mmCIF file of C-alpha atoms in Angstrom:
data_model
loop_
_atom_site.group_PDB
_atom_site.id
_atom_site.type_symbol
_atom_site.label_atom_id
_atom_site.label_comp_id
_atom_site.label_asym_id
_atom_site.label_seq_id
_atom_site.Cartn_x
_atom_site.Cartn_y
_atom_site.Cartn_z
ATOM 1 C CA UNK A 200 -0.045 -0.007 -0.037
ATOM 2 C CA UNK A 201 1.385 3.354 -1.068
ATOM 3 C CA UNK A 202 1.276 6.091 1.779
ATOM 4 C CA UNK A 203 1.791 9.863 1.552
ATOM 5 C CA UNK A 204 4.655 10.631 4.084
ATOM 6 C CA UNK A 205 3.375 14.284 4.078
ATOM 7 C CA UNK A 206 0.028 13.588 5.408
ATOM 8 C CA UNK A 207 0.071 14.495 9.177
ATOM 9 C CA UNK A 208 -2.113 12.906 12.024
ATOM 10 C CA UNK A 209 -4.085 14.919 14.543
ATOM 11 C CA UNK A 210 -2.759 15.063 18.143
ATOM 12 C CA UNK A 211 -4.656 16.379 21.158
ATOM 13 C CA UNK A 212 -2.823 18.953 23.584
ATOM 14 C CA UNK A 213 -2.712 17.111 26.937
ATOM 15 C CA UNK A 214 -1.055 20.055 28.790
ATOM 16 C CA UNK A 215 0.969 23.088 28.438
ATOM 17 C CA UNK A 216 3.801 24.419 30.547
ATOM 18 C CA UNK A 217 4.937 28.128 30.261
ATOM 19 C CA UNK A 218 8.724 28.515 30.749
ATOM 20 C CA UNK A 219 9.110 32.027 29.487
ATOM 21 C CA UNK A 220 7.008 34.498 27.650
ATOM 22 C CA UNK A 221 7.787 33.018 24.359
ATOM 23 C CA UNK A 222 8.850 29.392 25.277
ATOM 24 C CA UNK A 223 6.231 26.906 26.188
ATOM 25 C CA UNK A 224 6.166 23.072 26.243
ATOM 26 C CA UNK A 225 3.265 21.228 24.715
ATOM 27 C CA UNK A 226 2.454 17.694 25.855
ATOM 28 C CA UNK A 227 0.944 15.972 22.798
ATOM 29 C CA UNK A 228 -1.024 12.903 22.627
ATOM 30 C CA UNK A 229 1.158 10.280 21.004
ATOM 31 C CA UNK A 230 1.717 6.365 20.804
ATOM 32 C CA UNK A 231 4.721 4.969 19.293
ATOM 33 C CA UNK A 232 8.457 4.541 19.579
ATOM 34 C CA UNK A 233 10.426 7.941 19.737
ATOM 35 C CA UNK A 234 13.856 8.843 21.303
ATOM 36 C CA UNK A 235 15.498 12.000 22.424
ATOM 37 C CA UNK A 236 17.003 14.123 19.613
ATOM 38 C CA UNK A 237 14.249 13.136 17.051
ATOM 39 C CA UNK A 238 11.689 15.678 15.992
ATOM 40 C CA UNK A 239 8.138 16.011 14.685
ATOM 41 C CA UNK A 240 6.719 18.365 11.989
ATOM 42 C CA UNK A 241 3.949 20.360 13.631
ATOM 43 C CA UNK A 242 1.382 21.860 11.106
ATOM 44 C CA UNK A 243 -1.552 24.198 10.979
ATOM 45 C CA UNK A 244 -3.506 24.480 7.715
ATOM 46 C CA UNK A 245 -2.966 27.819 5.897
ATOM 47 C CA UNK A 246 -0.007 28.702 8.232
ATOM 48 C CA UNK A 247 2.492 25.933 7.353
ATOM 49 C CA UNK A 248 4.605 23.478 9.412
ATOM 50 C CA UNK A 249 7.510 23.769 11.701
ATOM 51 C CA UNK A 250 10.110 21.065 12.852
ATOM 52 C CA UNK A 251 10.171 20.700 16.653
ATOM 53 C CA UNK A 252 12.487 18.647 18.583
ATOM 54 C CA UNK A 253 11.238 16.070 21.208
ATOM 55 C CA UNK A 254 11.772 17.593 24.771
ATOM 56 C CA UNK A 255 10.167 14.697 26.625
ATOM 57 C CA UNK A 256 8.920 11.283 26.157
ATOM 58 C CA UNK A 257 5.977 9.463 28.496
ATOM 59 C CA UNK A 258 3.474 6.720 28.182
ATOM 60 C CA UNK A 259 1.164 8.062 25.709
ATOM 61 C CA UNK A 260 2.638 11.468 25.084
ATOM 62 C CA UNK A 261 5.600 13.388 23.726
ATOM 63 C CA UNK A 262 6.564 16.945 24.835
ATOM 64 C CA UNK A 263 7.535 19.724 22.305
ATOM 65 C CA UNK A 264 9.145 22.799 23.595
ATOM 66 C CA UNK A 265 8.350 25.589 21.200
ATOM 67 C CA UNK A 266 9.577 29.014 20.850
ATOM 68 C CA UNK A 267 7.302 31.744 19.550
ATOM 69 C CA UNK A 268 9.254 33.095 16.748
ATOM 70 C CA UNK A 269 7.307 33.057 13.524
ATOM 71 C CA UNK A 270 4.136 32.608 11.590
ATOM 72 C CA UNK A 271 3.497 29.064 12.518
ATOM 73 C CA UNK A 272 4.517 29.090 16.073
ATOM 74 C CA UNK A 273 2.635 32.288 16.632
ATOM 75 C CA UNK A 274 -0.556 30.322 15.632
ATOM 76 C CA UNK A 275 0.464 27.146 17.705
ATOM 77 C CA UNK A 276 0.542 29.599 20.717
ATOM 78 C CA UNK A 277 -3.193 30.338 20.079
ATOM 79 C CA UNK A 278 -4.081 26.654 20.894
ATOM 80 C CA UNK A 279 -4.833 25.474 24.303
ATOM 81 C CA UNK A 280 -5.145 22.295 26.446
ATOM 82 C CA UNK A 281 -7.827 20.059 24.831
ATOM 83 C CA UNK A 282 -7.204 21.487 21.493
ATOM 84 C CA UNK A 283 -5.504 19.503 18.611
ATOM 85 C CA UNK A 284 -2.471 20.030 16.295
ATOM 86 C CA UNK A 285 -1.416 18.218 13.145
ATOM 87 C CA UNK A 286 1.805 16.377 13.536
ATOM 88 C CA UNK A 287 3.795 14.130 11.380
ATOM 89 C CA UNK A 288 6.974 12.021 12.462
ATOM 90 C CA UNK A 289 9.002 11.344 14.356
ATOM 91 C CA UNK A 290 11.992 11.929 12.018
ATOM 92 C CA UNK A 291 15.936 11.674 12.380
ATOM 93 C CA UNK A 292 18.081 9.219 14.315
ATOM 94 C CA UNK A 293 18.028 10.835 17.698
ATOM 95 C CA UNK A 294 20.420 9.931 20.565
ATOM 96 C CA UNK A 295 21.155 6.340 21.372
ATOM 97 C CA UNK A 296 21.350 5.778 24.909
ATOM 98 C CA UNK A 297 23.664 2.750 24.503
ATOM 99 C CA UNK A 298 26.250 5.100 23.448
ATOM 100 C CA UNK A 299 26.507 6.543 26.927
ATOM 101 C CA UNK A 300 25.745 3.721 29.232
ATOM 102 C CA UNK A 301 28.742 2.780 31.476
ATOM 103 C CA UNK A 302 30.511 6.164 30.737
ATOM 104 C CA UNK A 303 31.421 9.405 32.319
ATOM 105 C CA UNK A 304 28.795 11.622 30.596
ATOM 106 C CA UNK A 305 29.040 15.163 29.997
ATOM 107 C CA UNK A 306 26.086 16.936 28.502
ATOM 108 C CA UNK A 307 26.505 20.676 27.472
ATOM 109 C CA UNK A 308 23.536 22.596 26.140
ATOM 110 C CA UNK A 309 22.931 26.199 25.242
ATOM 111 C CA UNK A 310 19.390 27.923 25.540
ATOM 112 C CA UNK A 311 16.844 25.817 23.761
ATOM 113 C CA UNK A 312 19.474 23.275 23.015
ATOM 114 C CA UNK A 313 18.627 21.831 26.342
ATOM 115 C CA UNK A 314 15.174 20.713 24.895
ATOM 116 C CA UNK A 315 16.516 17.727 22.609
ATOM 117 C CA UNK A 316 18.895 16.478 25.332
ATOM 118 C CA UNK A 317 16.269 16.712 28.260
ATOM 119 C CA UNK A 318 15.107 13.214 27.543
ATOM 120 C CA UNK A 319 18.768 11.792 27.859
ATOM 121 C CA UNK A 320 19.365 13.878 31.211
ATOM 122 C CA UNK A 321 16.134 12.670 32.427
ATOM 123 C CA UNK A 322 16.807 9.139 31.821
ATOM 124 C CA UNK A 323 20.300 8.956 33.197
ATOM 125 C CA UNK A 324 19.418 11.236 36.195
ATOM 126 C CA UNK A 325 16.516 8.777 36.861
ATOM 127 C CA UNK A 326 18.943 5.846 36.555
ATOM 128 C CA UNK A 327 22.329 7.120 37.658
ATOM 129 C CA UNK A 328 23.474 3.381 38.094
ATOM 130 C CA UNK A 329 23.820 3.109 34.283
ATOM 131 C CA UNK A 330 26.566 5.634 34.066
ATOM 132 C CA UNK A 331 29.839 6.221 35.740
ATOM 133 C CA UNK A 332 28.736 9.874 36.337
ATOM 134 C CA UNK A 333 26.549 12.552 34.751
ATOM 135 C CA UNK A 334 27.645 16.263 34.501
ATOM 136 C CA UNK A 335 25.222 18.691 32.987
ATOM 137 C CA UNK A 336 26.370 22.245 31.962
ATOM 138 C CA UNK A 337 23.360 24.355 30.901
ATOM 139 C CA UNK A 338 23.736 27.912 29.838
ATOM 140 C CA UNK A 339 21.209 30.773 29.074
ATOM 141 C CA UNK A 340 21.296 34.342 28.155
ATOM 142 C CA UNK A 341 19.714 35.606 31.525
ATOM 143 C CA UNK A 342 18.107 34.153 34.640
ATOM 144 C CA UNK A 343 14.646 34.817 32.922
ATOM 145 C CA UNK A 344 15.500 32.609 29.988
ATOM 146 C CA UNK A 345 16.063 29.509 32.032
ATOM 147 C CA UNK A 346 14.077 26.428 30.801
ATOM 148 C CA UNK A 347 13.156 23.433 32.958
ATOM 149 C CA UNK A 348 13.835 24.770 36.266
ATOM 150 C CA UNK A 349 11.879 22.103 38.135
ATOM 151 C CA UNK A 350 13.689 19.461 36.082
ATOM 152 C CA UNK A 351 17.222 20.993 36.678
ATOM 153 C CA UNK A 352 16.366 21.119 40.625
ATOM 154 C CA UNK A 353 15.470 17.360 40.334
ATOM 155 C CA UNK A 354 18.644 16.405 38.292
ATOM 156 C CA UNK A 355 20.723 18.157 41.002
ATOM 157 C CA UNK A 356 19.902 15.246 43.215
ATOM 158 C CA UNK A 357 21.775 12.598 41.137
ATOM 159 C CA UNK A 358 23.885 14.563 38.785
ATOM 160 C CA UNK A 359 26.495 17.517 38.748
ATOM 161 C CA UNK A 360 24.546 20.339 37.398
ATOM 162 C CA UNK A 361 26.229 23.693 36.502
ATOM 163 C CA UNK A 362 23.615 26.304 35.485
ATOM 164 C CA UNK A 363 25.100 29.400 34.140
ATOM 165 C CA UNK A 364 23.760 32.782 32.441
ATOM 166 C CA UNK A 365 25.765 35.103 30.309
ATOM 167 C CA UNK A 366 24.459 38.274 32.244
ATOM 168 C CA UNK A 367 22.387 39.059 35.103
ATOM 169 C CA UNK A 368 22.790 38.339 38.949
ATOM 170 C CA UNK A 369 24.243 35.051 40.266
ATOM 171 C CA UNK A 370 22.550 33.408 43.003
ATOM 172 C CA UNK A 371 22.609 29.862 44.557
ATOM 173 C CA UNK A 372 20.789 28.465 41.583
ATOM 174 C CA UNK A 373 23.011 29.868 38.794
ATOM 175 C CA UNK A 374 26.483 31.314 37.992
ATOM 176 C CA UNK A 375 27.700 33.959 35.686
ATOM 177 C CA UNK A 376 29.759 32.909 32.470
ATOM 178 C CA UNK A 377 29.725 31.089 29.211
ATOM 179 C CA UNK A 378 29.536 27.316 29.343
ATOM 180 C CA UNK A 379 33.019 26.962 27.898
ATOM 181 C CA UNK A 380 34.425 28.350 31.066
ATOM 182 C CA UNK A 381 33.479 25.354 33.073
ATOM 183 C CA UNK A 382 35.101 22.674 30.906
ATOM 184 C CA UNK A 383 38.604 22.843 32.294
ATOM 185 C CA UNK A 384 37.211 22.317 35.775
ATOM 186 C CA UNK A 385 35.896 18.997 34.832
ATOM 187 C CA UNK A 386 37.760 15.936 35.985
ATOM 188 C CA UNK A 387 37.320 12.281 35.142
ATOM 189 C CA UNK A 388 38.739 9.017 36.394
ATOM 190 C CA UNK A 389 39.129 7.704 32.906
ATOM 191 C CA UNK A 390 39.202 10.139 30.040
ATOM 192 C CA UNK A 391 38.942 7.302 27.402
ATOM 193 C CA UNK A 392 35.621 6.250 29.009
ATOM 194 C CA UNK A 393 34.072 9.637 28.769
ATOM 195 C CA UNK A 394 31.217 10.589 26.427
ATOM 196 C CA UNK A 395 29.960 14.109 25.673
ATOM 197 C CA UNK A 396 26.863 15.722 24.080
ATOM 198 C CA UNK A 397 26.866 19.273 22.747
ATOM 199 C CA UNK A 398 23.683 21.087 21.675
ATOM 200 C CA UNK A 399 22.985 24.872 21.166
ATOM 201 C CA UNK A 400 23.746 27.742 18.945
ATOM 202 C CA UNK A 401 26.468 27.057 16.217
ATOM 203 C CA UNK A 402 29.178 29.315 17.908
ATOM 204 C CA UNK A 403 28.518 27.756 21.127
ATOM 205 C CA UNK A 404 28.654 24.288 19.767
ATOM 206 C CA UNK A 405 32.097 24.967 17.897
ATOM 207 C CA UNK A 406 33.894 26.357 20.991
ATOM 208 C CA UNK A 407 32.393 23.715 23.330
ATOM 209 C CA UNK A 408 33.603 21.026 21.212
ATOM 210 C CA UNK A 409 37.149 22.594 20.889
ATOM 211 C CA UNK A 410 37.077 22.802 24.733
ATOM 212 C CA UNK A 411 36.128 19.254 25.069
ATOM 213 C CA UNK A 412 39.050 18.299 22.776
ATOM 214 C CA UNK A 413 41.320 20.531 24.730
ATOM 215 C CA UNK A 414 40.586 18.457 28.018
ATOM 216 C CA UNK A 415 41.520 15.339 25.927
ATOM 217 C CA UNK A 416 38.005 13.939 25.452
ATOM 218 C CA UNK A 417 38.397 11.728 22.118
ATOM 219 C CA UNK A 418 36.560 13.450 19.297
ATOM 220 C CA UNK A 419 34.726 9.948 18.603
ATOM 221 C CA UNK A 420 33.195 10.282 22.078
ATOM 222 C CA UNK A 421 31.462 13.551 21.206
ATOM 223 C CA UNK A 422 27.979 13.962 19.752
ATOM 224 C CA UNK A 423 26.376 16.999 18.448
ATOM 225 C CA UNK A 424 22.943 17.806 17.108
ATOM 226 C CA UNK A 425 22.329 19.908 14.051
ATOM 227 C CA UNK A 426 18.808 20.448 14.856
ATOM 228 C CA UNK A 427 18.854 24.107 13.446
ATOM 229 C CA UNK A 428 19.063 22.592 9.899
ATOM 230 C CA UNK A 429 16.020 20.276 10.209
ATOM 231 C CA UNK A 430 13.457 21.090 7.534
ATOM 232 C CA UNK A 431 10.969 18.849 5.837
ATOM 233 C CA UNK A 432 11.999 15.602 7.666
ATOM 234 C CA UNK A 433 12.289 13.306 4.861
ATOM 235 C CA UNK A 434 15.055 14.785 2.692
ATOM 236 C CA UNK A 435 12.927 15.826 -0.194
ATOM 237 C CA UNK A 436 13.044 19.641 0.022
ATOM 238 C CA UNK A 437 16.949 19.752 0.023
ATOM 239 C CA UNK A 438 17.194 22.764 2.477
ATOM 240 C CA UNK A 439 18.917 20.439 5.006
ATOM 241 C CA UNK A 440 21.532 19.017 2.634
ATOM 242 C CA UNK A 441 25.214 19.647 3.224
ATOM 243 C CA UNK A 442 27.434 18.058 0.802
ATOM 244 C CA UNK A 443 25.983 14.578 0.458
ATOM 245 C CA UNK A 444 24.432 14.572 3.947
ATOM 246 C CA UNK A 445 20.557 15.168 4.700
ATOM 247 C CA UNK A 446 20.358 16.589 8.240
ATOM 248 C CA UNK A 447 16.700 15.401 8.492
ATOM 249 C CA UNK A 448 17.400 11.943 7.623
ATOM 250 C CA UNK A 449 21.015 11.292 8.592
ATOM 251 C CA UNK A 450 20.861 13.471 11.515
ATOM 252 C CA UNK A 451 20.103 15.665 13.198
ATOM 253 C CA UNK A 452 22.494 13.793 15.685
ATOM 254 C CA UNK A 453 25.870 13.228 14.569
ATOM 255 C CA UNK A 454 29.148 11.870 16.165
ATOM 256 C CA UNK A 455 31.510 14.713 16.139
ATOM 257 C CA UNK A 456 33.896 12.865 13.734
ATOM 258 C CA UNK A 457 31.155 13.294 11.146
ATOM 259 C CA UNK A 458 29.553 16.460 12.330
ATOM 260 C CA UNK A 459 32.837 18.680 12.288
ATOM 261 C CA UNK A 460 32.642 18.128 8.543
ATOM 262 C CA UNK A 461 29.105 19.478 8.055
ATOM 263 C CA UNK A 462 29.900 23.122 7.217
ATOM 264 C CA UNK A 463 27.361 24.954 5.088
#
């Protein structure tokens, strides 16, 4: 039977969590396999569609953290609990938890880059026995831009969490500075058994990866997400193509050995 991959399905909004004035998490009804780092296309007739990374996974639902930045997302924010949105997916390869089990894991996220790795952090913070250690460095522009505050407080119980802001006032919850400033402070019992995930704005990802290499983490032990290049989800529109790679299909998650070559 031939199916049309562009046809979406209807999904009911189960709940909405407001983080900032322009960033909400929508809990969407969904049954099926999905993993952190994958994404869905969320669409509204006459407005278009937008690729949104999965920020949470649970029984009968997925969570999508959405920033209000354009025509489609503006209209999404006009929908409320009990309403429905159109979705298709999930797309992409996501993060494979087996790549990090038994390792000293470092996750560095900038801004909304915390969304696609939230599921990875949640899993290992809840199952700390499956990693040697878990360190999370999350950076935001100001204290008012911080996402997932309740999750961060919970993660601190089983993980080393460094919450930092570029500017504003430091307090017991967060520090001042770029995420890269904290990399030289990291210590490991076995550097060859470390793993790192980096997601955020391109400049932040570039210098964070260089910082991880400077402290001798092997490049094959680093993973990144090129989520900002996600487009149609099935590699047909060509907007995500870099050389011979389609980010929507081959990514958005890449090992750094491949990801470092994806310069557009």
